[in-house]
mmCIF file of C-alpha atoms and ligand atoms in Angstrom:
data_model
loop_
_atom_site.group_PDB
_atom_site.id
_atom_site.type_symbol
_atom_site.label_atom_id
_atom_site.label_comp_id
_atom_site.label_asym_id
_atom_site.label_seq_id
_atom_site.Cartn_x
_atom_site.Cartn_y
_atom_site.Cartn_z
ATOM 1 C CA MET A 18 26.277 7.420 22.249
ATOM 2 C CA ASN A 19 23.109 5.379 21.704
ATOM 3 C CA ARG A 20 23.681 2.156 19.823
ATOM 4 C CA ILE A 21 21.797 0.756 16.848
ATOM 5 C CA PHE A 22 21.648 -2.896 15.846
ATOM 6 C CA SER A 23 19.776 -4.100 12.781
ATOM 7 C CA GLY A 24 20.102 -6.786 10.135
ATOM 8 C CA ILE A 25 18.797 -8.447 6.992
ATOM 9 C CA GLN A 26 18.592 -12.135 6.175
ATOM 10 C CA PRO A 27 20.704 -13.291 3.213
ATOM 11 C CA THR A 28 17.751 -15.047 1.620
ATOM 12 C CA GLY A 29 18.326 -13.702 -1.923
ATOM 13 C CA ASN A 30 16.438 -11.095 -3.976
ATOM 14 C CA LEU A 31 17.042 -8.004 -1.830
ATOM 15 C CA HIS A 32 14.240 -5.660 -2.813
ATOM 16 C CA LEU A 33 12.866 -2.149 -2.655
ATOM 17 C CA GLY A 34 11.100 -2.969 0.660
ATOM 18 C CA ASN A 35 14.413 -3.900 2.281
ATOM 19 C CA TYR A 36 15.891 -0.669 0.912
ATOM 20 C CA LEU A 37 13.081 1.727 1.913
ATOM 21 C CA GLY A 38 12.080 -0.087 5.112
ATOM 22 C CA ALA A 39 15.611 -0.656 6.389
ATOM 23 C CA ILE A 40 18.870 0.107 4.559
ATOM 24 C CA ARG A 41 18.096 3.677 3.496
ATOM 25 C CA ASN A 42 17.209 4.647 7.051
ATOM 26 C CA TRP A 43 20.419 3.121 8.367
ATOM 27 C CA VAL A 44 22.466 5.271 5.990
ATOM 28 C CA ALA A 45 20.778 8.368 7.417
ATOM 29 C CA LEU A 46 21.460 7.285 11.018
ATOM 30 C CA GLN A 47 25.054 6.129 10.740
ATOM 31 C CA HIS A 48 26.720 9.339 11.948
ATOM 32 C CA ASP A 49 24.352 9.943 14.865
ATOM 33 C CA TYR A 50 24.584 6.509 16.492
ATOM 34 C CA ASP A 51 27.120 3.813 17.166
ATOM 35 C CA CYS A 52 25.891 1.425 14.424
ATOM 36 C CA ILE A 53 26.104 -2.337 13.989
ATOM 37 C CA PHE A 54 24.610 -3.782 10.809
ATOM 38 C CA CYS A 55 24.480 -7.545 10.590
ATOM 39 C CA ILE A 56 23.803 -10.061 7.851
ATOM 40 C CA VAL A 57 21.700 -12.526 9.819
ATOM 41 C CA ASP A 58 22.689 -15.800 8.189
ATOM 42 C CA LEU A 59 21.618 -17.939 11.169
ATOM 43 C CA HIS A 60 18.118 -16.515 10.765
ATOM 44 C CA ALA A 61 18.209 -17.413 7.058
ATOM 45 C CA LEU A 62 18.619 -21.074 8.069
ATOM 46 C CA THR A 63 15.133 -21.087 9.581
ATOM 47 C CA GLN A 64 14.055 -21.873 5.986
ATOM 48 C CA PRO A 65 15.842 -24.389 3.708
ATOM 49 C CA GLN A 66 18.838 -22.778 1.933
ATOM 50 C CA ASN A 67 21.239 -23.925 -0.742
ATOM 51 C CA PRO A 68 24.716 -23.585 0.894
ATOM 52 C CA ASP A 69 26.410 -21.945 -2.123
ATOM 53 C CA GLU A 70 23.507 -19.546 -2.628
ATOM 54 C CA LEU A 71 23.549 -18.659 1.080
ATOM 55 C CA ARG A 72 27.248 -17.716 0.917
ATOM 56 C CA GLN A 73 26.622 -15.702 -2.253
ATOM 57 C CA ALA A 74 23.589 -13.943 -0.736
ATOM 58 C CA THR A 75 25.633 -13.067 2.378
ATOM 59 C CA ARG A 76 28.140 -11.259 0.164
ATOM 60 C CA GLU A 77 25.295 -9.663 -1.805
ATOM 61 C CA VAL A 78 23.664 -8.170 1.309
ATOM 62 C CA THR A 79 27.078 -6.850 2.400
ATOM 63 C CA ALA A 80 27.524 -5.276 -1.041
ATOM 64 C CA ALA A 81 24.037 -3.733 -0.805
ATOM 65 C CA TYR A 82 24.847 -2.121 2.549
ATOM 66 C CA ILE A 83 28.035 -0.560 1.197
ATOM 67 C CA ALA A 84 26.563 0.381 -2.202
ATOM 68 C CA ALA A 85 23.628 2.122 -0.509
ATOM 69 C CA GLY A 86 26.078 4.275 1.465
ATOM 70 C CA ILE A 87 26.862 2.521 4.761
ATOM 71 C CA ASP A 88 30.481 3.246 5.587
ATOM 72 C CA PRO A 89 32.235 0.107 6.919
ATOM 73 C CA GLU A 90 34.902 2.278 8.554
ATOM 74 C CA CYS A 91 32.360 4.007 10.740
ATOM 75 C CA CYS A 92 29.785 1.191 11.182
ATOM 76 C CA ILE A 93 30.345 -2.458 12.053
ATOM 77 C CA ILE A 94 29.225 -4.787 9.242
ATOM 78 C CA PHE A 95 29.514 -8.533 9.872
ATOM 79 C CA ASN A 96 27.677 -11.824 9.428
ATOM 80 C CA GLN A 97 25.958 -13.238 12.492
ATOM 81 C CA SER A 98 27.353 -16.798 12.354
ATOM 82 C CA THR A 99 30.938 -15.562 12.821
ATOM 83 C CA ILE A 100 30.144 -14.604 16.438
ATOM 84 C CA SER A 101 28.965 -17.737 18.243
ATOM 85 C CA ALA A 102 27.887 -15.613 21.222
ATOM 86 C CA HIS A 103 24.636 -14.861 19.314
ATOM 87 C CA ALA A 104 23.561 -18.511 19.469
ATOM 88 C CA GLU A 105 24.763 -18.897 23.070
ATOM 89 C CA LEU A 106 22.850 -15.857 24.310
ATOM 90 C CA ALA A 107 19.784 -17.005 22.364
ATOM 91 C CA TRP A 108 19.766 -20.214 24.424
ATOM 92 C CA LEU A 109 20.065 -18.329 27.723
ATOM 93 C CA LEU A 110 17.259 -15.921 26.744
ATOM 94 C CA GLY A 111 15.113 -18.757 25.373
ATOM 95 C CA CYS A 112 15.188 -20.316 28.844
ATOM 96 C CA LEU A 113 13.333 -17.312 30.247
ATOM 97 C CA THR A 114 10.929 -16.644 27.347
ATOM 98 C CA PRO A 115 7.396 -17.937 27.975
ATOM 99 C CA LEU A 116 5.831 -19.929 25.122
ATOM 100 C CA GLY A 117 2.790 -17.647 25.327
ATOM 101 C CA TRP A 118 4.899 -14.706 24.144
ATOM 102 C CA LEU A 119 6.178 -16.650 21.129
ATOM 103 C CA ASN A 120 2.701 -17.927 20.284
ATOM 104 C CA ARG A 121 1.615 -14.347 19.615
ATOM 105 C CA MET A 122 4.236 -13.720 16.892
ATOM 106 C CA THR A 123 2.481 -13.096 13.580
ATOM 107 C CA GLN A 124 5.551 -13.782 11.408
ATOM 108 C CA PHE A 125 5.680 -17.389 12.643
ATOM 109 C CA LYS A 126 1.975 -17.813 11.914
ATOM 110 C CA GLU A 127 2.409 -16.362 8.394
ATOM 111 C CA LYS A 128 5.543 -18.359 7.562
ATOM 112 C CA ALA A 129 4.476 -21.657 9.124
ATOM 113 C CA GLY A 130 0.986 -21.312 7.623
ATOM 114 C CA LYS A 131 -0.929 -24.567 7.528
ATOM 115 C CA GLN A 132 2.319 -26.525 7.991
ATOM 116 C CA ARG A 133 2.605 -25.511 11.659
ATOM 117 C CA GLU A 134 3.329 -29.062 12.878
ATOM 118 C CA ASN A 135 6.172 -29.420 10.371
ATOM 119 C CA ALA A 136 7.674 -25.960 10.961
ATOM 120 C CA GLY A 137 11.143 -26.039 12.513
ATOM 121 C CA LEU A 138 12.016 -25.043 16.070
ATOM 122 C CA GLY A 139 14.362 -22.428 14.551
ATOM 123 C CA LEU A 140 11.470 -20.641 12.841
ATOM 124 C CA TYR A 141 9.534 -20.610 16.123
ATOM 125 C CA ALA A 142 12.549 -19.364 18.082
ATOM 126 C CA TYR A 143 13.493 -16.782 15.395
ATOM 127 C CA PRO A 144 12.460 -13.819 17.607
ATOM 128 C CA VAL A 145 14.554 -15.101 20.540
ATOM 129 C CA LEU A 146 17.661 -15.184 18.329
ATOM 130 C CA MET A 147 16.750 -11.684 17.167
ATOM 131 C CA ALA A 148 16.509 -10.562 20.809
ATOM 132 C CA ALA A 149 19.964 -12.076 21.410
ATOM 133 C CA ASP A 150 21.360 -10.179 18.398
ATOM 134 C CA ILE A 151 20.111 -6.885 19.796
ATOM 135 C CA LEU A 152 20.873 -7.448 23.484
ATOM 136 C CA LEU A 153 24.371 -8.863 22.930
ATOM 137 C CA TYR A 154 25.409 -5.345 21.911
ATOM 138 C CA LYS A 155 23.178 -3.637 24.493
ATOM 139 C CA ALA A 156 21.618 -1.812 21.539
ATOM 140 C CA THR A 157 19.206 0.973 22.476
ATOM 141 C CA HIS A 158 17.521 1.422 19.082
ATOM 142 C CA VAL A 159 16.507 -0.993 16.312
ATOM 143 C CA PRO A 160 15.526 0.585 12.968
ATOM 144 C CA VAL A 161 13.219 -1.847 11.144
ATOM 145 C CA GLY A 162 10.265 -1.935 8.785
ATOM 146 C CA GLU A 163 6.770 -2.095 10.320
ATOM 147 C CA ASP A 164 6.708 -5.901 9.837
ATOM 148 C CA GLN A 165 9.508 -6.422 12.385
ATOM 149 C CA LYS A 166 8.131 -4.126 15.101
ATOM 150 C CA GLN A 167 6.510 -6.975 17.012
ATOM 151 C CA HIS A 168 9.844 -8.815 17.238
ATOM 152 C CA VAL A 169 11.638 -5.743 18.616
ATOM 153 C CA GLU A 170 8.886 -5.349 21.208
ATOM 154 C CA LEU A 171 9.435 -8.974 22.204
ATOM 155 C CA ALA A 172 13.191 -8.287 22.558
ATOM 156 C CA ARG A 173 12.214 -5.466 24.921
ATOM 157 C CA ASP A 174 10.045 -7.833 26.969
ATOM 158 C CA ILE A 175 12.832 -10.418 27.114
ATOM 159 C CA ALA A 176 15.342 -7.765 28.257
ATOM 160 C CA GLY A 177 12.879 -6.746 30.991
ATOM 161 C CA ALA A 178 12.361 -10.395 32.018
ATOM 162 C CA PHE A 179 16.141 -10.886 32.368
ATOM 163 C CA ASN A 180 16.561 -7.680 34.374
ATOM 164 C CA ARG A 181 13.703 -8.670 36.718
ATOM 165 C CA ARG A 182 14.858 -12.278 37.133
ATOM 166 C CA TYR A 183 18.381 -11.213 38.116
ATOM 167 C CA GLU A 184 17.291 -7.999 39.854
ATOM 168 C CA ARG A 185 19.526 -5.562 38.008
ATOM 169 C CA ASP A 186 19.370 -3.083 35.163
ATOM 170 C CA PHE A 187 21.625 -5.056 32.873
ATOM 171 C CA PHE A 188 20.051 -4.799 29.417
ATOM 172 C CA PRO A 189 18.721 -1.490 28.100
ATOM 173 C CA LEU A 190 15.154 -1.873 26.766
ATOM 174 C CA PRO A 191 15.573 -1.500 22.966
ATOM 175 C CA GLU A 192 13.228 0.806 21.043
ATOM 176 C CA PRO A 193 11.939 0.008 17.532
ATOM 177 C CA GLN A 194 12.532 2.908 15.109
ATOM 178 C CA ILE A 195 10.215 3.098 12.102
ATOM 179 C CA PHE A 196 10.786 5.844 9.566
ATOM 180 C CA GLY A 197 9.359 7.419 6.470
ATOM 181 C CA GLU A 198 6.480 6.982 4.098
ATOM 182 C CA ALA A 199 7.023 3.379 2.988
ATOM 183 C CA THR A 200 7.496 1.450 6.208
ATOM 184 C CA ARG A 201 5.682 -1.497 4.649
ATOM 185 C CA VAL A 202 6.213 -1.758 0.905
ATOM 186 C CA MET A 203 3.613 -4.048 -0.620
ATOM 187 C CA SER A 204 3.811 -6.549 -3.470
ATOM 188 C CA LEU A 205 3.438 -5.116 -6.989
ATOM 189 C CA ARG A 206 1.042 -7.982 -7.762
ATOM 190 C CA ASP A 207 -1.129 -7.766 -4.630
ATOM 191 C CA GLY A 208 -1.315 -4.572 -2.591
ATOM 192 C CA THR A 209 -2.447 -6.461 0.506
ATOM 193 C CA LYS A 210 0.717 -8.630 0.736
ATOM 194 C CA LYS A 211 4.115 -7.291 1.744
ATOM 195 C CA MET A 212 6.892 -7.203 -0.838
ATOM 196 C CA SER A 213 9.056 -10.174 0.076
ATOM 197 C CA LYS A 214 12.239 -11.911 -1.068
ATOM 198 C CA SER A 215 10.557 -15.289 -0.937
ATOM 199 C CA ASP A 216 7.525 -14.404 -3.115
ATOM 200 C CA THR A 217 7.603 -16.865 -6.017
ATOM 201 C CA SER A 218 6.734 -14.125 -8.537
ATOM 202 C CA ASP A 219 9.688 -11.922 -9.471
ATOM 203 C CA TYR A 220 7.132 -9.394 -10.771
ATOM 204 C CA SER A 221 5.936 -8.883 -7.190
ATOM 205 C CA ARG A 222 9.079 -6.967 -6.254
ATOM 206 C CA ILE A 223 11.764 -4.639 -7.581
ATOM 207 C CA ASN A 224 15.106 -6.225 -6.756
ATOM 208 C CA MET A 225 18.005 -3.982 -5.794
ATOM 209 C CA THR A 226 20.032 -5.513 -8.620
ATOM 210 C CA ASP A 227 17.362 -5.139 -11.350
ATOM 211 C CA ASP A 228 18.553 -3.143 -14.358
ATOM 212 C CA ALA A 229 16.682 -0.119 -15.709
ATOM 213 C CA ASP A 230 14.660 -2.089 -18.289
ATOM 214 C CA THR A 231 13.557 -4.675 -15.736
ATOM 215 C CA ILE A 232 12.515 -1.984 -13.237
ATOM 216 C CA ALA A 233 10.502 -0.181 -15.935
ATOM 217 C CA LEU A 234 8.859 -3.439 -17.071
ATOM 218 C CA LYS A 235 7.897 -4.451 -13.522
ATOM 219 C CA ILE A 236 6.355 -1.039 -12.826
ATOM 220 C CA ARG A 237 4.470 -1.114 -16.146
ATOM 221 C CA ARG A 238 3.080 -4.542 -15.208
ATOM 222 C CA ALA A 239 2.306 -3.603 -11.588
ATOM 223 C CA LYS A 240 -1.335 -4.267 -10.744
ATOM 224 C CA THR A 241 -3.510 -1.132 -10.605
ATOM 225 C CA ASP A 242 -7.183 -0.281 -11.100
ATOM 226 C CA PRO A 243 -9.003 1.579 -13.909
ATOM 227 C CA GLU A 244 -9.607 4.864 -12.010
ATOM 228 C CA PRO A 245 -7.290 7.895 -12.318
ATOM 229 C CA LEU A 246 -5.426 8.942 -9.171
ATOM 230 C CA PRO A 247 -7.583 10.847 -6.657
ATOM 231 C CA ASP A 248 -6.671 14.106 -4.910
ATOM 232 C CA MET A 249 -7.316 12.868 -1.342
ATOM 233 C CA LEU A 250 -5.389 10.178 0.538
ATOM 234 C CA SER A 251 -8.636 8.899 2.053
ATOM 235 C CA ALA A 252 -9.764 7.917 -1.479
ATOM 236 C CA LEU A 253 -6.834 5.460 -1.651
ATOM 237 C CA GLU A 254 -8.037 3.449 1.338
ATOM 238 C CA GLN A 255 -9.925 0.893 -0.755
ATOM 239 C CA ARG A 256 -7.259 0.906 -3.519
ATOM 240 C CA PRO A 257 -4.283 -0.947 -1.997
ATOM 241 C CA GLU A 258 -2.229 -1.203 -5.211
ATOM 242 C CA ALA A 259 -2.590 2.501 -6.045
ATOM 243 C CA ASP A 260 -1.873 3.373 -2.412
ATOM 244 C CA ASN A 261 1.313 1.276 -2.486
ATOM 245 C CA LEU A 262 2.649 2.906 -5.665
ATOM 246 C CA VAL A 263 1.961 6.402 -4.319
ATOM 247 C CA SER A 264 3.740 5.513 -1.049
ATOM 248 C CA ILE A 265 6.743 4.209 -3.010
ATOM 249 C CA TYR A 266 6.847 7.397 -5.095
ATOM 250 C CA ALA A 267 6.659 9.520 -1.927
ATOM 251 C CA ALA A 268 9.435 7.561 -0.197
ATOM 252 C CA LEU A 269 11.757 7.600 -3.206
ATOM 253 C CA SER A 270 11.325 11.318 -3.722
ATOM 254 C CA ASP A 271 11.497 12.172 0.000
ATOM 255 C CA MET A 272 8.102 13.845 0.038
ATOM 256 C CA SER A 273 4.935 13.182 2.008
ATOM 257 C CA ARG A 274 2.210 10.971 0.516
ATOM 258 C CA GLU A 275 -0.068 14.031 0.408
ATOM 259 C CA ALA A 276 2.468 15.963 -1.685
ATOM 260 C CA ALA A 277 3.069 12.996 -4.011
ATOM 261 C CA LEU A 278 -0.647 12.540 -4.552
ATOM 262 C CA ALA A 279 -1.162 16.269 -5.172
ATOM 263 C CA ARG A 280 1.453 16.079 -7.931
ATOM 264 C CA PHE A 281 -0.486 13.331 -9.771
ATOM 265 C CA ALA A 282 -4.109 14.047 -8.805
ATOM 266 C CA GLY A 283 -6.317 13.244 -11.807
ATOM 267 C CA ALA A 284 -3.473 11.582 -13.759
ATOM 268 C CA ASN A 285 -3.938 8.137 -15.243
ATOM 269 C CA PHE A 286 -1.635 5.280 -14.302
ATOM 270 C CA SER A 287 0.403 5.308 -17.489
ATOM 271 C CA THR A 288 1.637 8.864 -16.730
ATOM 272 C CA PHE A 289 2.194 8.090 -13.046
ATOM 273 C CA LYS A 290 3.979 4.803 -13.737
ATOM 274 C CA GLU A 291 6.342 6.479 -16.171
ATOM 275 C CA ALA A 292 7.323 9.013 -13.506
ATOM 276 C CA LEU A 293 7.685 6.252 -10.890
ATOM 277 C CA SER A 294 9.883 4.224 -13.254
ATOM 278 C CA GLY A 295 12.205 7.152 -13.886
ATOM 279 C CA LEU A 296 12.515 7.823 -10.168
ATOM 280 C CA SER A 297 13.098 4.158 -9.268
ATOM 281 C CA VAL A 298 15.764 3.786 -11.941
ATOM 282 C CA ASP A 299 17.496 6.960 -10.697
ATOM 283 C CA VAL A 300 17.686 5.682 -7.127
ATOM 284 C CA LEU A 301 18.126 1.933 -7.541
ATOM 285 C CA GLY A 302 20.075 1.939 -10.822
ATOM 286 C CA ARG A 303 23.052 3.633 -9.185
ATOM 287 C CA ILE A 304 22.983 1.314 -6.136
ATOM 288 C CA GLY A 305 22.569 -1.819 -8.268
ATOM 289 C CA GLY A 306 25.538 -0.819 -10.443
ATOM 290 C CA GLU A 307 27.707 -0.288 -7.380
ATOM 291 C CA MET A 308 26.574 -3.649 -5.932
ATOM 292 C CA ARG A 309 27.639 -5.418 -9.140
ATOM 293 C CA ARG A 310 31.038 -3.681 -9.003
ATOM 294 C CA LEU A 311 31.561 -4.729 -5.363
ATOM 295 C CA MET A 312 30.381 -8.305 -6.006
ATOM 296 C CA ALA A 313 33.101 -8.656 -8.640
ATOM 297 C CA ASP A 314 35.663 -8.498 -5.793
ATOM 298 C CA PRO A 315 34.521 -11.060 -3.174
ATOM 299 C CA GLY A 316 37.935 -10.816 -1.465
ATOM 300 C CA HIS A 317 37.196 -7.194 -0.549
ATOM 301 C CA ILE A 318 33.738 -8.076 0.786
ATOM 302 C CA ASP A 319 35.184 -10.887 2.901
ATOM 303 C CA ARG A 320 37.776 -8.482 4.343
ATOM 304 C CA VAL A 321 35.020 -6.042 5.339
ATOM 305 C CA LEU A 322 33.144 -8.894 7.055
ATOM 306 C CA ARG A 323 36.258 -10.180 8.857
ATOM 307 C CA GLN A 324 37.156 -6.735 10.176
ATOM 308 C CA GLY A 325 33.537 -6.160 11.192
ATOM 309 C CA ALA A 326 33.480 -9.491 13.047
ATOM 310 C CA GLU A 327 36.606 -8.561 15.017
ATOM 311 C CA ARG A 328 35.031 -5.277 16.114
ATOM 312 C CA ALA A 329 31.700 -6.977 16.898
ATOM 313 C CA ALA A 330 33.413 -9.689 18.982
ATOM 314 C CA ALA A 331 35.159 -7.045 21.080
ATOM 315 C CA ILE A 332 31.710 -5.860 22.239
ATOM 316 C CA ALA A 333 29.799 -9.153 22.245
ATOM 317 C CA ILE A 334 32.134 -11.478 24.114
ATOM 318 C CA PRO A 335 32.495 -9.368 27.303
ATOM 319 C CA VAL A 336 28.673 -8.973 27.390
ATOM 320 C CA LEU A 337 28.196 -12.751 27.033
ATOM 321 C CA HIS A 338 30.735 -13.331 29.847
ATOM 322 C CA GLU A 339 28.834 -10.933 32.104
ATOM 323 C CA VAL A 340 25.575 -12.746 31.331
ATOM 324 C CA GLN A 341 27.237 -16.084 32.116
ATOM 325 C CA ASP A 342 28.478 -14.715 35.450
ATOM 326 C CA ILE A 343 25.071 -13.236 36.305
ATOM 327 C CA THR A 344 23.247 -16.477 35.488
ATOM 328 C CA GLY A 345 25.656 -18.618 37.531
ATOM 329 C CA LEU A 346 27.489 -20.414 34.733
ATOM 330 C CA LEU A 347 31.018 -21.253 35.879
ATOM 331 C CA ARG A 348 33.831 -19.947 33.628
ATOM 332 C CA PRO A 349 36.807 -21.809 35.092
HETATM 333 N N1 LIG B 418 8.053 -5.116 2.262
HETATM 334 C C1 LIG B 418 8.787 -4.469 3.162
HETATM 335 N N2 LIG B 418 8.545 -3.167 3.451
HETATM 336 C C2 LIG B 418 9.301 -2.496 4.348
HETATM 337 N N3 LIG B 418 10.339 -3.057 5.025
HETATM 338 C C3 LIG B 418 10.605 -4.357 4.762
HETATM 339 N N4 LIG B 418 11.553 -5.197 5.234
HETATM 340 C C4 LIG B 418 11.418 -6.400 4.640
HETATM 341 N N5 LIG B 418 10.395 -6.390 3.779
HETATM 342 C C5 LIG B 418 9.862 -5.130 3.829
HETATM 343 C C6 LIG B 418 12.547 -4.804 6.223
HETATM 344 O O1 LIG B 418 13.808 -5.279 5.800
HETATM 345 C C7 LIG B 418 14.560 -5.667 6.941
HETATM 346 C C8 LIG B 418 15.131 -7.028 6.743
HETATM 347 O O2 LIG B 418 14.155 -7.993 6.583
HETATM 348 P P1 LIG B 418 14.591 -9.523 6.427
HETATM 349 O O3 LIG B 418 15.003 -9.813 5.067
HETATM 350 O O4 LIG B 418 15.573 -9.896 7.448
HETATM 351 O O5 LIG B 418 13.302 -10.274 6.817
HETATM 352 P P2 LIG B 418 11.868 -10.169 6.252
HETATM 353 O O6 LIG B 418 11.183 -9.021 6.907
HETATM 354 O O7 LIG B 418 11.280 -11.523 6.461
HETATM 355 O O8 LIG B 418 12.061 -9.843 4.689
HETATM 356 P P3 LIG B 418 11.455 -10.568 3.457
HETATM 357 O O9 LIG B 418 11.785 -9.797 2.245
HETATM 358 O O10 LIG B 418 9.999 -10.842 3.688
HETATM 359 O O11 LIG B 418 12.269 -11.892 3.377
HETATM 360 P P4 LIG B 418 11.784 -13.370 3.334
HETATM 361 O O12 LIG B 418 10.879 -13.458 2.148
HETATM 362 O O13 LIG B 418 13.055 -14.158 3.188
HETATM 363 O O14 LIG B 418 11.088 -13.605 4.637
HETATM 364 C C9 LIG B 418 13.645 -5.567 8.162
HETATM 365 O O15 LIG B 418 13.928 -4.351 8.831
HETATM 366 C C10 LIG B 418 12.285 -5.525 7.544
HETATM 367 O O16 LIG B 418 11.391 -4.779 8.353
#
């Protein structure tokens, strides 16, 4: 069976973008692939984190996976730092990754911004650790949102570089998988910026744990424009906020953007926003409630993570040993 690896950073404020761009697609794939879903806590450390909040967010992401419908009996769910092979393989792969490849990564440019000289080595090497995550399990497919596609393509290049250097077909070349109508959910305050956990405005995103009133309030306050909704998608091109809300509606109701727009053509935003609120509360309200129930029993979450780590180690450690043998590292 083909194998999937994907993950989310426990950086707090899991949001609708993480759900529509990642988690929801994983739920749909879990019975067709051998699935490994990670909470990438080492990646979270590429930005400053409060230790207690990091532990709490790691449990929260685990709860979100399960509440959204990922079955921990059938999929492996674990946190990255429990398998030290991730960091070890990242070093070995980093040694054959040219700086030129990393210099092209747009996420580093966006996150480092004007502070490039002060940005940490971890943030720069983030995509190499991500390649290690994927290749350690010889994953063939990586379902991600559009924003992570470039990193999966780099993992593919790194796998190819390893195979060429050691003249064997050792790593499969992983494929990015991008699904659905909302592969890049944008901020509710600025339709040109992606919805993000680290945005300082809570009104920019719908969190997976927001209650019904908060979801409705955030949608009511979402930035729009004065025009009613058009009947053609092409008319949304210069209206990023309207375009984003229509894409969210389409994704949440499992219809195409064309069909969603046809339903509301000519409507004003107050009517459309009311419908979008109802739909968002239907989908996220249930998941948020289940997350809160799971979070009340951290012992259960920790057991899921421990069992997941045991199953992950059984795959990862033999692969790391093979890589060590191939690269000439002595294992006395
Ligand atoms: N806005 C988004 N639209 C669609 N998909 C998204 N993803 C994240 N934001 C959106 C997808 O969620 C998965 C996990 O992402 P992550 O949390 O590990 O990293 P990120 O992409 O850096 O997410 P954030 O929210 O922007 O976090 P911060 O603010 O901490 O950097 C990935 O599959 C991603 O595509």
